């Protein structure tokens, strides 16, 4: 169900512009408005779920489609050879600010293994 007050539902609906890099029947990928790396793309299910846990519990196939789109975006951005990072912030305490499930796809720069920064 679309949530009228959800930023990413509004991007899916075309009410808020975004730089879309890939779209499938069930997923959308667009550039983060405040990129943290040379490549920073958000991949979302078009359907609203608050976070990746809710998505995986309700619709595992859709969660898999999100991951397939992550892989396609990484390849299209030239990251599949070099490696990239996929992050699903889950909960306000770890920095989730938009409560519509989304994968951050980050790459194009050297990263160390510190995941807690
Ligand atoms: P979170 O902190 O919830 O894991 O990630 C939300 C992400 O959405 C942030 O990286 C933020 O920069 C991005 N963001 C917030 N508002 C917009 C917007 O209007 N358009 C786009 N493309 N990204 C946004
Ligand atoms: Zn939403």
PDB file of C-alpha atoms and ligand atoms in Angstrom:
ATOM      1  CA  UNK A   1       0.000   0.000   0.000  1.00  0.00           C
ATOM      2  CA  UNK A   2       1.281   3.435  -0.890  1.00  0.00           C
ATOM      3  CA  UNK A   3       1.702   5.760   2.094  1.00  0.00           C
ATOM      4  CA  UNK A   4       0.790   9.314   1.068  1.00  0.00           C
ATOM      5  CA  UNK A   5       3.187  10.892   3.562  1.00  0.00           C
ATOM      6  CA  UNK A   6       6.143   8.654   2.617  1.00  0.00           C
ATOM      7  CA  UNK A   7       8.929  10.365   0.661  1.00  0.00           C
ATOM      8  CA  UNK A   8       9.904   7.272  -1.322  1.00  0.00           C
ATOM      9  CA  UNK A   9       6.270   6.363  -2.128  1.00  0.00           C
ATOM     10  CA  UNK A  10       5.993   9.893  -3.505  1.00  0.00           C
ATOM     11  CA  UNK A  11       9.105   9.337  -5.644  1.00  0.00           C
ATOM     12  CA  UNK A  12       7.564   6.080  -6.941  1.00  0.00           C
ATOM     13  CA  UNK A  13       4.373   8.013  -7.744  1.00  0.00           C
ATOM     14  CA  UNK A  14       6.366  10.658  -9.630  1.00  0.00           C
ATOM     15  CA  UNK A  15       5.277  13.400  -7.220  1.00  0.00           C
ATOM     16  CA  UNK A  16       8.881  14.147  -6.210  1.00  0.00           C
ATOM     17  CA  UNK A  17      11.614  14.114  -8.861  1.00  0.00           C
ATOM     18  CA  UNK A  18      14.549  11.723  -8.633  1.00  0.00           C
ATOM     19  CA  UNK A  19      17.420  10.707 -10.867  1.00  0.00           C
ATOM     20  CA  UNK A  20      16.267   7.201 -11.727  1.00  0.00           C
ATOM     21  CA  UNK A  21      18.985   4.827 -12.897  1.00  0.00           C
ATOM     22  CA  UNK A  22      16.923   1.640 -13.162  1.00  0.00           C
ATOM     23  CA  UNK A  23      13.284   0.623 -12.941  1.00  0.00           C
ATOM     24  CA  UNK A  24      11.616  -2.764 -12.957  1.00  0.00           C
ATOM     25  CA  UNK A  25       7.974  -3.709 -12.512  1.00  0.00           C
ATOM     26  CA  UNK A  26       8.494  -3.958  -8.752  1.00  0.00           C
ATOM     27  CA  UNK A  27      11.623  -1.938  -7.919  1.00  0.00           C
ATOM     28  CA  UNK A  28      13.113   1.500  -8.465  1.00  0.00           C
ATOM     29  CA  UNK A  29      16.739   2.679  -8.228  1.00  0.00           C
ATOM     30  CA  UNK A  30      17.676   6.351  -8.010  1.00  0.00           C
ATOM     31  CA  UNK A  31      20.667   8.457  -6.952  1.00  0.00           C
ATOM     32  CA  UNK A  32      20.859   9.577  -3.328  1.00  0.00           C
ATOM     33  CA  UNK A  33      20.303  13.327  -3.035  1.00  0.00           C
ATOM     34  CA  UNK A  34      23.299  13.633  -0.656  1.00  0.00           C
ATOM     35  CA  UNK A  35      25.810  11.080  -1.965  1.00  0.00           C
ATOM     36  CA  UNK A  36      28.316   9.636   0.513  1.00  0.00           C
ATOM     37  CA  UNK A  37      30.465   8.050  -2.225  1.00  0.00           C
ATOM     38  CA  UNK A  38      31.075   8.615  -5.968  1.00  0.00           C
ATOM     39  CA  UNK A  39      28.334   6.037  -6.585  1.00  0.00           C
ATOM     40  CA  UNK A  40      25.456   6.194  -4.115  1.00  0.00           C
ATOM     41  CA  UNK A  41      22.218   4.709  -5.397  1.00  0.00           C
ATOM     42  CA  UNK A  42      19.114   3.807  -3.401  1.00  0.00           C
ATOM     43  CA  UNK A  43      17.192   0.687  -4.435  1.00  0.00           C
ATOM     44  CA  UNK A  44      13.623   0.341  -3.173  1.00  0.00           C
ATOM     45  CA  UNK A  45      10.623  -1.892  -3.627  1.00  0.00           C
ATOM     46  CA  UNK A  46       7.823   0.146  -5.189  1.00  0.00           C
ATOM     47  CA  UNK A  47       5.503  -1.287  -2.556  1.00  0.00           C
ATOM     48  CA  UNK A  48       5.788   0.362   0.861  1.00  0.00           C
ATOM     49  CA  UNK A  49       7.442  -1.582   3.690  1.00  0.00           C
ATOM     50  CA  UNK A  50       8.920   0.294   6.648  1.00  0.00           C
ATOM     51  CA  UNK A  51      12.260  -1.510   6.541  1.00  0.00           C
ATOM     52  CA  UNK A  52      14.037  -4.540   5.117  1.00  0.00           C
ATOM     53  CA  UNK A  53      12.836  -6.797   7.943  1.00  0.00           C
ATOM     54  CA  UNK A  54       9.195  -6.013   7.219  1.00  0.00           C
ATOM     55  CA  UNK A  55       9.864  -6.462   3.495  1.00  0.00           C
ATOM     56  CA  UNK A  56      11.547  -9.838   3.927  1.00  0.00           C
ATOM     57  CA  UNK A  57       8.838 -11.109   6.255  1.00  0.00           C
ATOM     58  CA  UNK A  58       5.942 -10.022   4.052  1.00  0.00           C
ATOM     59  CA  UNK A  59       7.330 -10.692   0.581  1.00  0.00           C
ATOM     60  CA  UNK A  60      10.616 -12.626   0.291  1.00  0.00           C
ATOM     61  CA  UNK A  61      10.338 -12.724  -3.495  1.00  0.00           C
ATOM     62  CA  UNK A  62      10.169  -8.940  -3.617  1.00  0.00           C
ATOM     63  CA  UNK A  63      13.177  -8.740  -1.285  1.00  0.00           C
ATOM     64  CA  UNK A  64      15.018 -10.931  -3.806  1.00  0.00           C
ATOM     65  CA  UNK A  65      13.961  -8.626  -6.634  1.00  0.00           C
ATOM     66  CA  UNK A  66      15.409  -5.674  -4.711  1.00  0.00           C
ATOM     67  CA  UNK A  67      18.705  -7.585  -4.470  1.00  0.00           C
ATOM     68  CA  UNK A  68      18.600  -8.398  -8.185  1.00  0.00           C
ATOM     69  CA  UNK A  69      18.194  -4.687  -8.908  1.00  0.00           C
ATOM     70  CA  UNK A  70      21.108  -3.946  -6.552  1.00  0.00           C
ATOM     71  CA  UNK A  71      23.245  -6.313  -8.645  1.00  0.00           C
ATOM     72  CA  UNK A  72      22.092  -4.774 -11.937  1.00  0.00           C
ATOM     73  CA  UNK A  73      22.795  -1.243 -10.667  1.00  0.00           C
ATOM     74  CA  UNK A  74      26.253  -2.252  -9.428  1.00  0.00           C
ATOM     75  CA  UNK A  75      27.079  -3.756 -12.826  1.00  0.00           C
ATOM     76  CA  UNK A  76      25.712  -0.748 -14.712  1.00  0.00           C
ATOM     77  CA  UNK A  77      27.762   1.596 -12.511  1.00  0.00           C
ATOM     78  CA  UNK A  78      30.915  -0.458 -13.161  1.00  0.00           C
ATOM     79  CA  UNK A  79      31.216  -1.688  -9.579  1.00  0.00           C
ATOM     80  CA  UNK A  80      30.807  -5.425 -10.089  1.00  0.00           C
ATOM     81  CA  UNK A  81      34.541  -5.925 -10.668  1.00  0.00           C
ATOM     82  CA  UNK A  82      35.804  -3.647  -7.916  1.00  0.00           C
ATOM     83  CA  UNK A  83      33.282  -4.373  -5.192  1.00  0.00           C
ATOM     84  CA  UNK A  84      30.690  -2.259  -3.472  1.00  0.00           C
ATOM     85  CA  UNK A  85      28.807  -1.957  -0.207  1.00  0.00           C
ATOM     86  CA  UNK A  86      25.081  -2.603   0.337  1.00  0.00           C
ATOM     87  CA  UNK A  87      23.503  -1.144   3.476  1.00  0.00           C
ATOM     88  CA  UNK A  88      19.958  -1.410   4.812  1.00  0.00           C
ATOM     89  CA  UNK A  89      19.741   0.923   7.791  1.00  0.00           C
ATOM     90  CA  UNK A  90      17.078  -0.587  10.025  1.00  0.00           C
ATOM     91  CA  UNK A  91      15.805   1.618  12.832  1.00  0.00           C
ATOM     92  CA  UNK A  92      16.268   5.237  13.839  1.00  0.00           C
ATOM     93  CA  UNK A  93      19.045   4.339  16.284  1.00  0.00           C
ATOM     94  CA  UNK A  94      21.342   3.356  13.384  1.00  0.00           C
ATOM     95  CA  UNK A  95      20.410   6.302  11.227  1.00  0.00           C
ATOM     96  CA  UNK A  96      17.340   5.209   9.277  1.00  0.00           C
ATOM     97  CA  UNK A  97      15.531   8.430   8.381  1.00  0.00           C
ATOM     98  CA  UNK A  98      13.188   7.284   5.615  1.00  0.00           C
ATOM     99  CA  UNK A  99      10.911   4.470   6.738  1.00  0.00           C
ATOM    100  CA  UNK A 100      10.425   2.886   3.324  1.00  0.00           C
ATOM    101  CA  UNK A 101      12.806  -0.058   2.871  1.00  0.00           C
ATOM    102  CA  UNK A 102      15.852   0.886   0.816  1.00  0.00           C
ATOM    103  CA  UNK A 103      19.276  -0.500   0.002  1.00  0.00           C
ATOM    104  CA  UNK A 104      22.148   1.965  -0.197  1.00  0.00           C
ATOM    105  CA  UNK A 105      24.545   0.862  -2.964  1.00  0.00           C
ATOM    106  CA  UNK A 106      27.882   2.573  -2.336  1.00  0.00           C
ATOM    107  CA  UNK A 107      31.063   2.350  -4.369  1.00  0.00           C
ATOM    108  CA  UNK A 108      33.691   4.006  -6.476  1.00  0.00           C
ATOM    109  CA  UNK A 109      36.034   4.706  -3.570  1.00  0.00           C
ATOM    110  CA  UNK A 110      38.288   2.689  -1.269  1.00  0.00           C
ATOM    111  CA  UNK A 111      36.488   1.751   1.952  1.00  0.00           C
ATOM    112  CA  UNK A 112      37.879   0.064   5.012  1.00  0.00           C
ATOM    113  CA  UNK A 113      36.041  -2.542   7.040  1.00  0.00           C
ATOM    114  CA  UNK A 114      34.774  -0.153   9.704  1.00  0.00           C
ATOM    115  CA  UNK A 115      31.003  -0.501   9.515  1.00  0.00           C
ATOM    116  CA  UNK A 116      30.155   1.379  12.676  1.00  0.00           C
ATOM    117  CA  UNK A 117      31.141   4.915  11.699  1.00  0.00           C
TER     118      UNK A 117
HETATM  119  P1  LIG B   1      18.485   6.330   5.581  1.00  0.00           P
HETATM  120  O1  LIG B   1      19.193   7.337   6.444  1.00  0.00           O
HETATM  121  O2  LIG B   1      16.994   6.266   5.905  1.00  0.00           O
HETATM  122  O3  LIG B   1      19.123   4.978   5.559  1.00  0.00           O
HETATM  123  O4  LIG B   1      18.635   6.853   4.103  1.00  0.00           O
HETATM  124  C1  LIG B   1      17.801   7.808   3.524  1.00  0.00           C
HETATM  125  C2  LIG B   1      18.572   8.389   2.377  1.00  0.00           C
HETATM  126  O5  LIG B   1      17.650   9.116   1.566  1.00  0.00           O
HETATM  127  C3  LIG B   1      19.665   9.393   2.793  1.00  0.00           C
HETATM  128  O6  LIG B   1      20.927   8.921   2.335  1.00  0.00           O
HETATM  129  C4  LIG B   1      19.246  10.698   2.126  1.00  0.00           C
HETATM  130  O7  LIG B   1      20.335  11.434   1.615  1.00  0.00           O
HETATM  131  C5  LIG B   1      18.310  10.223   1.033  1.00  0.00           C
HETATM  132  N1  LIG B   1      17.282  11.182   0.682  1.00  0.00           N
HETATM  133  C6  LIG B   1      16.534  11.946   1.534  1.00  0.00           C
HETATM  134  N2  LIG B   1      15.651  12.695   0.861  1.00  0.00           N
HETATM  135  C7  LIG B   1      15.845  12.399  -0.467  1.00  0.00           C
HETATM  136  C8  LIG B   1      15.216  12.868  -1.674  1.00  0.00           C
HETATM  137  O8  LIG B   1      14.303  13.686  -1.683  1.00  0.00           O
HETATM  138  N3  LIG B   1      15.676  12.338  -2.841  1.00  0.00           N
HETATM  139  C9  LIG B   1      16.689  11.426  -2.877  1.00  0.00           C
HETATM  140  N4  LIG B   1      17.076  10.990  -4.091  1.00  0.00           N
HETATM  141  N5  LIG B   1      17.293  10.955  -1.760  1.00  0.00           N
HETATM  142  C10 LIG B   1      16.875  11.440  -0.571  1.00  0.00           C
HETATM  143 ZN1  LIG B   2       6.743   4.360   1.174  1.00  0.00          ZN
END
